């Protein structure tokens, strides 16, 4: 990948034809569940400018989570402009744009006008339990006329942003995003006719599938003043996996952001899984197809954010000291289940709860119980991965906002009895998108160069035997079972 592949050269703006390694920067944008981030990276993968905005989620009723597409679009444009401004550079110095987006967040819109038929339905949304019953009467009835007129587009966040950035001239998604929708056949590497038929979704409304690194088109010049090449679309966890340089079979990534996602590189083979882990396409670049297996827990950062809104602490950084100031949680346990419990429990009706409260319980005990619950869920996911994925683990790397918490990191290392590497820069979904874009335009030469650029801040090593946590984890599991159904 030392130059611009043939498929990326077609339609590429002349202004970007100069040597990108001599004068240029790449943009990585991550449209996450909680925030939108944009970083400007230089040749040494140093962040030269940044901007972050909070994603404004809408909660129409209990369990529903939506995003206003128009608000998201304005935020997306703003973070790019502000990050470039903060870097003290011009837009025409950007040689490539990579976009990482939250997965399985859906929208349909009018192909001609670009107007959306409804808000984004977030991956955190719990209405899926009733969705199958109401599918035909709710979603499809609203867009039936547009479907019949072949004037309806369906996609995830990346598809929508690409369509908006190019003023409607580009309509596509990549294999990593497609593989998270539940409508994709990863074995045939195409949309599933069977699944779309079962859900009464016409194949005609689904976007064309492209490589993860691909020339998708250029940003319309009116938006930023210059036609920036869009050369990478990637789903958030796959992007973090790429940013962490988890390129080898057996490499594991633990992302603790809004939720927790544990991914393992399974090489070019999809795992036949019957339990809690699910197969995904990590990325497709030319002939290279990398597969992943993933398990997730819905609530990590959300639990900490919730506790902060209750004024248990002012800043999330305080939680580490609060937890370490106690020997234990004094029998208090927290069940992190604002969006149900995922595998291995799989109960969308489980409620978040504290158990074991006493008159002596302080906010310090509550905070410690919350942090412990994140580590306990990490342990559950790790055990499930070992049980289902029979691939030797080569390394484990962490990212996401919660990984900055040393208490959670050390307890997780103890519980799984493994070293966990935390990088200097933890916004790996952003960097993964930028890495894929940078490789596409020759800004970086190859994966070996990316490996050298990745900086490790600290490696957490097991300090306690996992048996020392055994009784506490057993009690936590009991608390979890009581919160179910």
Coordinates of C-alpha atoms in Angstrom, one line a residue:
X1 CA 0.0 0.0 0.0
X2 CA 2.9 2.3 -0.7
X3 CA 1.1 4.5 -3.2
X4 CA -2.5 5.2 -4.2
X5 CA -4.2 2.0 -5.5
X6 CA -5.7 2.2 -9.0
X7 CA -9.2 2.2 -7.7
X8 CA -8.4 5.2 -5.5
X9 CA -6.8 7.2 -8.3
X10 CA -10.0 7.4 -10.3
X11 CA -11.7 10.7 -9.9
X12 CA -9.2 11.9 -7.3
X13 CA -8.8 15.8 -7.2
X14 CA -5.7 17.2 -8.9
X15 CA -4.9 19.3 -5.8
X16 CA -4.1 16.2 -3.8
X17 CA -1.8 14.8 -6.4
X18 CA 1.3 16.3 -4.7
X19 CA 3.4 14.0 -2.6
X20 CA 1.3 13.7 0.6
X21 CA 4.4 12.7 2.7
X22 CA 6.1 16.1 1.9
X23 CA 3.2 18.4 2.8
X24 CA 0.0 17.2 4.2
X25 CA -2.1 15.9 7.1
X26 CA -4.8 13.3 7.4
X27 CA -8.1 13.7 9.2
X28 CA -9.7 11.0 11.4
X29 CA -13.3 11.5 12.5
X30 CA -15.0 9.2 14.9
X31 CA -18.8 9.6 15.2
X32 CA -19.3 7.7 18.5
X33 CA -22.3 7.0 20.7
X34 CA -21.4 9.7 23.2
X35 CA -19.1 12.1 21.3
X36 CA -18.0 13.1 17.8
X37 CA -14.2 13.5 17.7
X38 CA -11.9 14.8 14.9
X39 CA -8.1 14.7 15.1
X40 CA -5.6 16.1 12.6
X41 CA -2.6 13.8 12.4
X42 CA 0.8 14.6 11.0
X43 CA 3.3 12.1 9.5
X44 CA 4.5 11.0 13.0
X45 CA 0.9 10.2 14.0
X46 CA 1.0 13.2 16.4
X47 CA -2.3 15.0 17.0
X48 CA -1.9 18.5 15.6
X49 CA -5.5 19.7 16.2
X50 CA -8.7 18.3 17.7
X51 CA -12.3 19.1 18.3
X52 CA -14.9 17.1 20.3
X53 CA -18.6 17.6 20.6
X54 CA -21.2 15.7 22.6
X55 CA -23.6 13.6 20.6
X56 CA -27.2 14.8 21.4
X57 CA -29.2 11.6 22.0
X58 CA -33.0 11.7 22.0
X59 CA -35.0 9.5 24.3
X60 CA -38.6 9.5 23.0
X61 CA -39.6 6.9 25.5
X62 CA -38.0 4.4 27.9
X63 CA -35.5 2.2 26.2
X64 CA -35.5 4.2 22.9
X65 CA -32.4 6.0 21.8
X66 CA -32.4 8.2 18.7
X67 CA -30.2 10.9 17.0
X68 CA -31.4 13.8 15.0
X69 CA -29.6 13.4 11.6
X70 CA -29.5 17.2 10.9
X71 CA -28.0 18.0 14.3
X72 CA -25.4 15.2 13.8
X73 CA -24.5 16.6 10.3
X74 CA -23.9 20.1 11.7
X75 CA -21.8 18.7 14.5
X76 CA -19.8 16.6 12.0
X77 CA -19.0 19.6 9.8
X78 CA -18.2 21.8 12.9
X79 CA -15.7 19.3 14.5
X80 CA -13.8 19.1 11.2
X81 CA -13.6 22.8 10.7
X82 CA -12.6 23.5 14.4
X83 CA -9.9 20.7 14.4
X84 CA -8.3 22.0 11.2
X85 CA -8.4 25.6 12.6
X86 CA -6.9 24.3 15.9
X87 CA -4.1 22.7 14.0
X88 CA -3.2 26.1 12.4
X89 CA -3.4 24.7 8.9
X90 CA -5.5 25.1 5.8
X91 CA -8.1 22.8 4.5
X92 CA -6.1 22.2 1.3
X93 CA -3.4 20.6 3.3
X94 CA -5.7 17.7 4.2
X95 CA -4.8 14.9 1.8
X96 CA -7.3 12.3 3.1
X97 CA -10.3 11.9 5.3
X98 CA -11.2 8.7 7.2
X99 CA -14.5 8.3 9.0
X100 CA -15.3 5.9 11.8
X101 CA -18.9 5.5 12.9
X102 CA -21.0 3.8 15.5
X103 CA -22.3 0.6 14.0
X104 CA -25.8 -0.7 13.6
X105 CA -27.4 2.8 13.8
X106 CA -29.9 3.0 11.0
X107 CA -31.6 5.5 8.9
X108 CA -33.6 5.7 5.6
X109 CA -33.8 8.8 3.4
X110 CA -35.1 10.2 0.2
X111 CA -32.6 9.6 -2.6
X112 CA -33.6 12.7 -4.6
X113 CA -34.0 15.3 -1.8
X114 CA -31.7 13.7 0.8
X115 CA -34.4 14.3 3.4
X116 CA -34.5 11.6 6.1
X117 CA -37.8 9.8 6.8
X118 CA -37.0 9.3 10.5
X119 CA -34.3 9.9 13.1
X120 CA -31.3 7.6 13.5
X121 CA -32.1 4.5 15.5
X122 CA -29.1 3.9 17.8
X123 CA -27.5 0.6 18.5
X124 CA -28.4 1.3 22.2
X125 CA -32.1 1.3 21.3
X126 CA -34.1 -1.5 23.0
X127 CA -37.2 -1.4 20.7
X128 CA -35.8 -4.4 18.7
X129 CA -37.7 -6.7 21.0
X130 CA -41.0 -5.4 19.5
X131 CA -39.5 -4.3 16.1
X132 CA -40.3 -7.5 14.3
X133 CA -43.9 -7.3 15.3
X134 CA -44.3 -3.8 14.1
X135 CA -41.8 -3.7 11.2
X136 CA -44.2 -3.6 8.3
X137 CA -46.7 -1.2 9.9
X138 CA -44.1 1.3 11.2
X139 CA -40.9 1.7 9.3
X140 CA -41.8 0.4 5.9
X141 CA -45.2 2.0 5.7
X142 CA -43.5 5.4 6.1
X143 CA -41.2 4.8 3.1
X144 CA -43.2 2.4 1.1
X145 CA -44.0 4.9 -1.7
X146 CA -40.3 5.9 -1.9
X147 CA -39.3 2.2 -2.1
X148 CA -41.8 1.6 -4.9
X149 CA -40.4 4.6 -6.8
X150 CA -36.8 3.4 -6.2
X151 CA -36.3 6.7 -4.3
X152 CA -35.3 5.3 -0.9
X153 CA -31.9 4.9 0.6
X154 CA -31.1 2.8 3.7
X155 CA -27.8 2.9 5.5
X156 CA -25.8 3.4 8.7
X157 CA -24.2 6.6 9.9
X158 CA -21.3 6.3 7.4
X159 CA -23.6 6.0 4.4
X160 CA -25.6 9.0 5.4
X161 CA -22.5 11.2 6.0
X162 CA -20.9 10.1 2.7
X163 CA -24.1 11.0 0.9
X164 CA -24.2 14.4 2.7
X165 CA -20.5 15.1 2.2
X166 CA -20.7 14.5 -1.6
X167 CA -24.1 16.3 -2.0
X168 CA -25.7 13.1 -3.0
X169 CA -23.2 11.9 -5.6
X170 CA -21.8 9.0 -3.6
X171 CA -23.9 6.3 -1.9
X172 CA -22.0 3.3 -0.4
X173 CA -20.8 1.6 2.7
X174 CA -17.8 -0.6 3.5
X175 CA -17.7 -4.3 4.5
X176 CA -16.9 -3.6 8.2
X177 CA -20.1 -1.5 8.6
X178 CA -22.2 -3.8 6.6
X179 CA -21.2 -6.8 8.7
X180 CA -22.7 -5.2 11.8
X181 CA -26.1 -4.6 10.4
X182 CA -27.6 -8.1 10.7
X183 CA -28.4 -8.0 7.0
X184 CA -25.0 -9.1 5.7
X185 CA -23.8 -12.6 4.8
X186 CA -20.1 -12.6 5.9
X187 CA -19.5 -15.9 4.2
X188 CA -20.6 -14.8 0.8
X189 CA -19.4 -11.2 1.4
X190 CA -22.7 -9.7 0.2
X191 CA -26.1 -8.5 1.5
X192 CA -28.2 -11.5 2.5
X193 CA -31.2 -12.1 0.3
X194 CA -32.6 -14.5 2.9
X195 CA -32.4 -12.1 5.9
X196 CA -33.7 -9.1 3.9
X197 CA -36.6 -11.2 2.7
X198 CA -37.5 -12.3 6.2
X199 CA -37.5 -8.7 7.3
X200 CA -39.3 -7.5 4.2
X201 CA -36.4 -5.1 3.3
X202 CA -35.9 -4.7 -0.4
X203 CA -32.4 -5.4 -1.5
X204 CA -32.7 -2.3 -3.8
X205 CA -32.5 0.1 -0.9
X206 CA -29.2 -1.2 0.5
X207 CA -26.0 0.7 -0.4
X208 CA -23.3 -0.8 -2.6
X209 CA -20.4 -2.5 -0.7
X210 CA -16.9 -1.1 -1.1
X211 CA -13.5 -1.8 0.5
X212 CA -12.7 -0.2 3.8
X213 CA -9.9 1.8 2.1
X214 CA -11.4 3.0 -1.1
X215 CA -11.8 6.3 -3.0
X216 CA -15.5 7.0 -2.1
X217 CA -15.5 10.4 -3.7
X218 CA -14.5 13.9 -2.6
X219 CA -16.2 16.3 -0.2
X220 CA -18.2 18.8 -2.2
X221 CA -16.1 21.9 -2.5
X222 CA -18.9 24.2 -1.0
X223 CA -18.7 22.5 2.4
X224 CA -15.0 23.1 3.3
X225 CA -13.8 25.1 0.3
X226 CA -11.7 22.3 -1.1
X227 CA -12.6 18.8 -2.4
X228 CA -11.0 16.6 0.3
X229 CA -10.7 12.9 -0.8
X230 CA -12.9 10.5 1.3
X231 CA -10.7 7.4 1.3
X232 CA -11.8 5.3 4.3
X233 CA -15.2 4.3 5.9
X234 CA -15.0 2.0 8.8
X235 CA -17.1 0.8 11.8
X236 CA -15.9 2.0 15.2
X237 CA -14.7 -1.2 16.8
X238 CA -13.0 -2.4 13.6
X239 CA -11.4 1.1 13.3
X240 CA -10.1 0.8 16.9
X241 CA -8.7 -2.6 16.1
X242 CA -6.8 -1.2 13.1
X243 CA -5.6 1.8 15.1
X244 CA -4.3 -0.5 17.9
X245 CA -2.3 -2.3 15.2
X246 CA -4.0 -5.6 16.0
X247 CA -3.1 -7.0 12.6
X248 CA -2.2 -10.5 13.6
X249 CA -4.4 -13.5 14.3
X250 CA -4.9 -13.7 18.1
X251 CA -4.5 -10.0 18.7
X252 CA -7.2 -8.8 21.1
X253 CA -8.6 -5.3 21.6
X254 CA -10.6 -4.2 24.7
X255 CA -12.5 -1.0 24.1
X256 CA -14.2 0.6 27.1
X257 CA -16.2 3.6 25.9
X258 CA -19.9 4.0 26.1
X259 CA -20.1 0.2 26.2
X260 CA -17.4 -2.5 26.4
X261 CA -16.3 -4.3 23.2
X262 CA -13.9 -7.2 23.2
X263 CA -12.6 -8.2 19.8
X264 CA -10.1 -10.8 18.6
X265 CA -8.5 -11.0 15.2
X266 CA -9.4 -14.4 13.7
X267 CA -7.4 -14.0 10.5
X268 CA -9.1 -14.6 7.2
X269 CA -11.5 -17.2 8.8
X270 CA -14.9 -16.5 10.2
X271 CA -15.5 -18.3 13.4
X272 CA -18.6 -20.6 13.6
X273 CA -20.0 -19.3 16.9
X274 CA -23.2 -20.4 18.6
X275 CA -22.9 -18.4 21.8
X276 CA -22.2 -14.8 22.8
X277 CA -19.5 -13.8 20.4
X278 CA -20.4 -12.9 16.8
X279 CA -18.4 -12.9 13.6
X280 CA -17.5 -9.6 11.9
X281 CA -15.5 -8.3 8.9
X282 CA -12.7 -6.3 10.4
X283 CA -11.6 -4.7 7.2
X284 CA -11.3 -5.4 3.5
X285 CA -8.4 -3.8 1.6
X286 CA -8.0 -5.2 -1.9
X287 CA -7.5 -9.0 -1.6
X288 CA -7.0 -8.8 2.2
X289 CA -10.0 -9.7 4.3
X290 CA -9.5 -9.7 8.1
X291 CA -12.2 -11.2 10.3
X292 CA -13.0 -10.6 13.9
X293 CA -15.1 -12.2 16.6
X294 CA -16.7 -9.8 19.1
X295 CA -18.5 -9.8 22.4
X296 CA -19.9 -6.7 24.1
X297 CA -21.4 -5.3 27.2
X298 CA -23.8 -2.3 26.7
X299 CA -22.8 -0.1 29.6
X300 CA -19.4 1.0 30.8
X301 CA -18.9 4.8 30.3
X302 CA -22.6 5.3 30.6
X303 CA -22.6 4.0 34.1
X304 CA -19.8 6.4 35.1
X305 CA -21.5 9.3 33.3
X306 CA -24.7 8.5 35.2
X307 CA -23.0 8.5 38.5
X308 CA -21.4 11.8 37.7
X309 CA -24.8 13.3 36.8
X310 CA -25.9 12.2 40.3
X311 CA -23.1 14.3 41.8
X312 CA -21.2 11.3 43.2
X313 CA -18.1 13.0 41.9
X314 CA -17.3 16.1 39.8
X315 CA -14.8 14.6 37.3
X316 CA -14.5 11.0 36.1
X317 CA -10.8 11.1 37.0
X318 CA -11.7 11.2 40.7
X319 CA -13.3 7.8 40.6
X320 CA -9.9 6.0 40.6
X321 CA -8.8 7.6 43.9
X322 CA -12.2 7.1 45.4
X323 CA -12.2 3.4 44.7
X324 CA -8.6 2.9 45.8
X325 CA -9.3 4.7 49.1
X326 CA -11.3 1.6 50.2
X327 CA -10.3 -2.0 50.8
X328 CA -13.5 -3.2 49.2
X329 CA -17.0 -2.1 48.4
X330 CA -18.3 -3.4 51.7
X331 CA -20.7 -5.9 50.0
X332 CA -22.2 -3.3 47.7
X333 CA -22.7 -4.5 44.1
X334 CA -23.7 -2.6 40.9
X335 CA -25.4 -4.2 37.9
X336 CA -24.5 -2.1 34.8
X337 CA -27.6 -2.7 32.8
X338 CA -29.1 0.6 31.5
X339 CA -29.5 -1.0 28.1
X340 CA -30.1 -4.6 29.2
X341 CA -27.5 -7.4 29.6
X342 CA -25.8 -8.8 26.6
X343 CA -24.0 -12.2 26.4
X344 CA -23.7 -14.4 28.1
X345 CA -26.9 -13.4 29.9
X346 CA -28.8 -11.9 27.0
X347 CA -31.6 -10.2 28.9
X348 CA -32.9 -6.9 27.3
X349 CA -35.2 -6.5 30.3
X350 CA -32.5 -6.6 33.0
X351 CA -32.5 -3.5 35.1
X352 CA -29.5 -1.5 36.4
X353 CA -29.4 -1.7 40.2
X354 CA -27.4 -1.5 43.4
X355 CA -27.6 -4.3 45.9
X356 CA -26.2 -4.8 49.4
X357 CA -26.8 -1.2 50.5
X358 CA -26.3 -0.4 54.2
X359 CA -26.6 2.5 56.5
X360 CA -22.8 2.8 56.4
X361 CA -22.7 2.8 52.5
X362 CA -21.0 6.0 51.2
X363 CA -20.7 7.4 47.7
X364 CA -17.2 5.9 47.7
X365 CA -18.7 2.4 48.1
X366 CA -21.1 3.2 45.2
X367 CA -18.3 4.4 42.9
X368 CA -16.1 1.4 43.7
X369 CA -19.0 -0.9 43.0
X370 CA -19.6 0.7 39.6
X371 CA -15.9 0.4 38.6
X372 CA -15.8 -3.2 39.8
X373 CA -18.9 -4.1 37.8
X374 CA -17.1 -2.9 34.6
X375 CA -14.1 -5.2 35.4
X376 CA -16.4 -8.1 36.3
X377 CA -18.1 -7.7 32.9
X378 CA -14.7 -7.7 31.2
X379 CA -13.9 -11.0 33.0
X380 CA -17.2 -12.5 31.7
X381 CA -16.5 -11.4 28.1
X382 CA -12.9 -12.7 28.3
X383 CA -14.1 -16.1 29.7
X384 CA -16.7 -16.4 26.9
X385 CA -14.1 -15.6 24.3
X386 CA -11.7 -18.3 25.6
X387 CA -14.6 -20.8 25.6
X388 CA -15.8 -20.0 22.1
X389 CA -12.8 -18.8 20.1
X390 CA -10.1 -21.4 20.0
X391 CA -7.3 -19.1 19.0
X392 CA -4.2 -18.5 21.1
X393 CA -4.1 -14.9 22.4
X394 CA -1.0 -13.0 21.2
X395 CA -1.5 -9.6 22.9
X396 CA -4.3 -7.5 24.5
X397 CA -4.5 -3.8 24.0
X398 CA -7.0 -1.4 25.5
X399 CA -8.6 1.9 24.4
X400 CA -11.6 4.1 25.0
X401 CA -12.3 6.7 27.7
X402 CA -12.7 4.2 30.6
X403 CA -9.3 2.7 29.9
X404 CA -7.8 5.8 31.5
X405 CA -9.0 4.5 34.8
X406 CA -6.1 2.6 36.4
X407 CA -8.4 0.9 38.9
X408 CA -10.5 -0.7 36.2
X409 CA -7.4 -1.6 34.1
X410 CA -5.5 -3.2 37.0
X411 CA -8.5 -5.2 38.3
X412 CA -9.3 -6.4 34.7
X413 CA -5.6 -7.5 34.3
X414 CA -5.8 -9.4 37.7
X415 CA -9.2 -11.0 36.8
X416 CA -8.1 -12.3 33.4
X417 CA -4.5 -12.9 34.4
X418 CA -3.1 -11.2 31.3
X419 CA -1.0 -8.1 30.5
X420 CA -3.0 -5.3 29.0
X421 CA -1.3 -2.5 27.0
X422 CA -2.7 1.0 27.1
X423 CA -1.5 3.4 24.4
X424 CA -0.6 7.1 24.9
X425 CA -3.5 8.2 22.7
X426 CA -6.6 6.3 23.5
X427 CA -8.9 7.6 20.7
X428 CA -8.2 4.6 18.6
X429 CA -11.4 4.7 16.5
X430 CA -10.2 8.1 15.3
X431 CA -6.7 7.0 14.6
X432 CA -7.8 3.8 12.9
X433 CA -9.9 5.8 10.4
X434 CA -7.0 8.1 9.9
X435 CA -4.6 5.2 9.5
X436 CA -6.7 3.6 6.8
X437 CA -7.0 6.9 5.0
X438 CA -3.3 7.6 5.3
X439 CA -2.4 4.2 3.8
X440 CA -4.8 4.8 1.0
X441 CA -3.2 8.0 -0.1
X442 CA 0.4 6.9 0.6
X443 CA 0.7 9.2 3.6
X444 CA 2.0 6.2 5.5
X445 CA 3.7 3.4 3.6
X446 CA 2.5 0.2 5.2
X447 CA 1.3 -1.5 8.4
X448 CA 4.9 -1.8 9.7
X449 CA 5.3 1.9 9.7
X450 CA 2.0 2.2 11.7
X451 CA 3.3 -0.3 14.2
X452 CA 6.4 1.8 14.8
X453 CA 4.2 4.9 15.3
X454 CA 2.0 3.4 18.0
X455 CA 3.1 4.4 21.4
X456 CA 2.5 2.4 24.6
X457 CA 1.9 4.4 27.8
X458 CA 1.8 1.5 30.3
X459 CA 1.4 -2.2 30.4
X460 CA -0.8 -3.4 33.3
X461 CA 0.4 -6.7 34.7
X462 CA -1.5 -9.1 37.1
X463 CA -0.7 -8.2 40.7
X464 CA -3.3 -10.3 42.5
X465 CA -4.5 -13.8 41.8
X466 CA -7.9 -13.9 40.3
X467 CA -8.9 -16.3 43.1
X468 CA -8.8 -13.3 45.5
X469 CA -11.7 -11.8 43.7
X470 CA -13.7 -15.1 43.5
X471 CA -16.1 -14.5 46.4
X472 CA -16.8 -10.9 45.3
X473 CA -17.5 -12.0 41.7
X474 CA -19.8 -14.8 42.8
X475 CA -21.8 -12.3 44.9
X476 CA -21.8 -9.9 41.9
X477 CA -23.2 -12.7 39.6
X478 CA -25.9 -13.3 42.2
X479 CA -26.8 -9.6 42.1
X480 CA -26.9 -9.7 38.3
X481 CA -29.3 -12.7 38.3
X482 CA -31.6 -10.8 40.7
X483 CA -31.7 -7.8 38.3
X484 CA -32.9 -9.9 35.4
X485 CA -36.3 -10.2 33.8

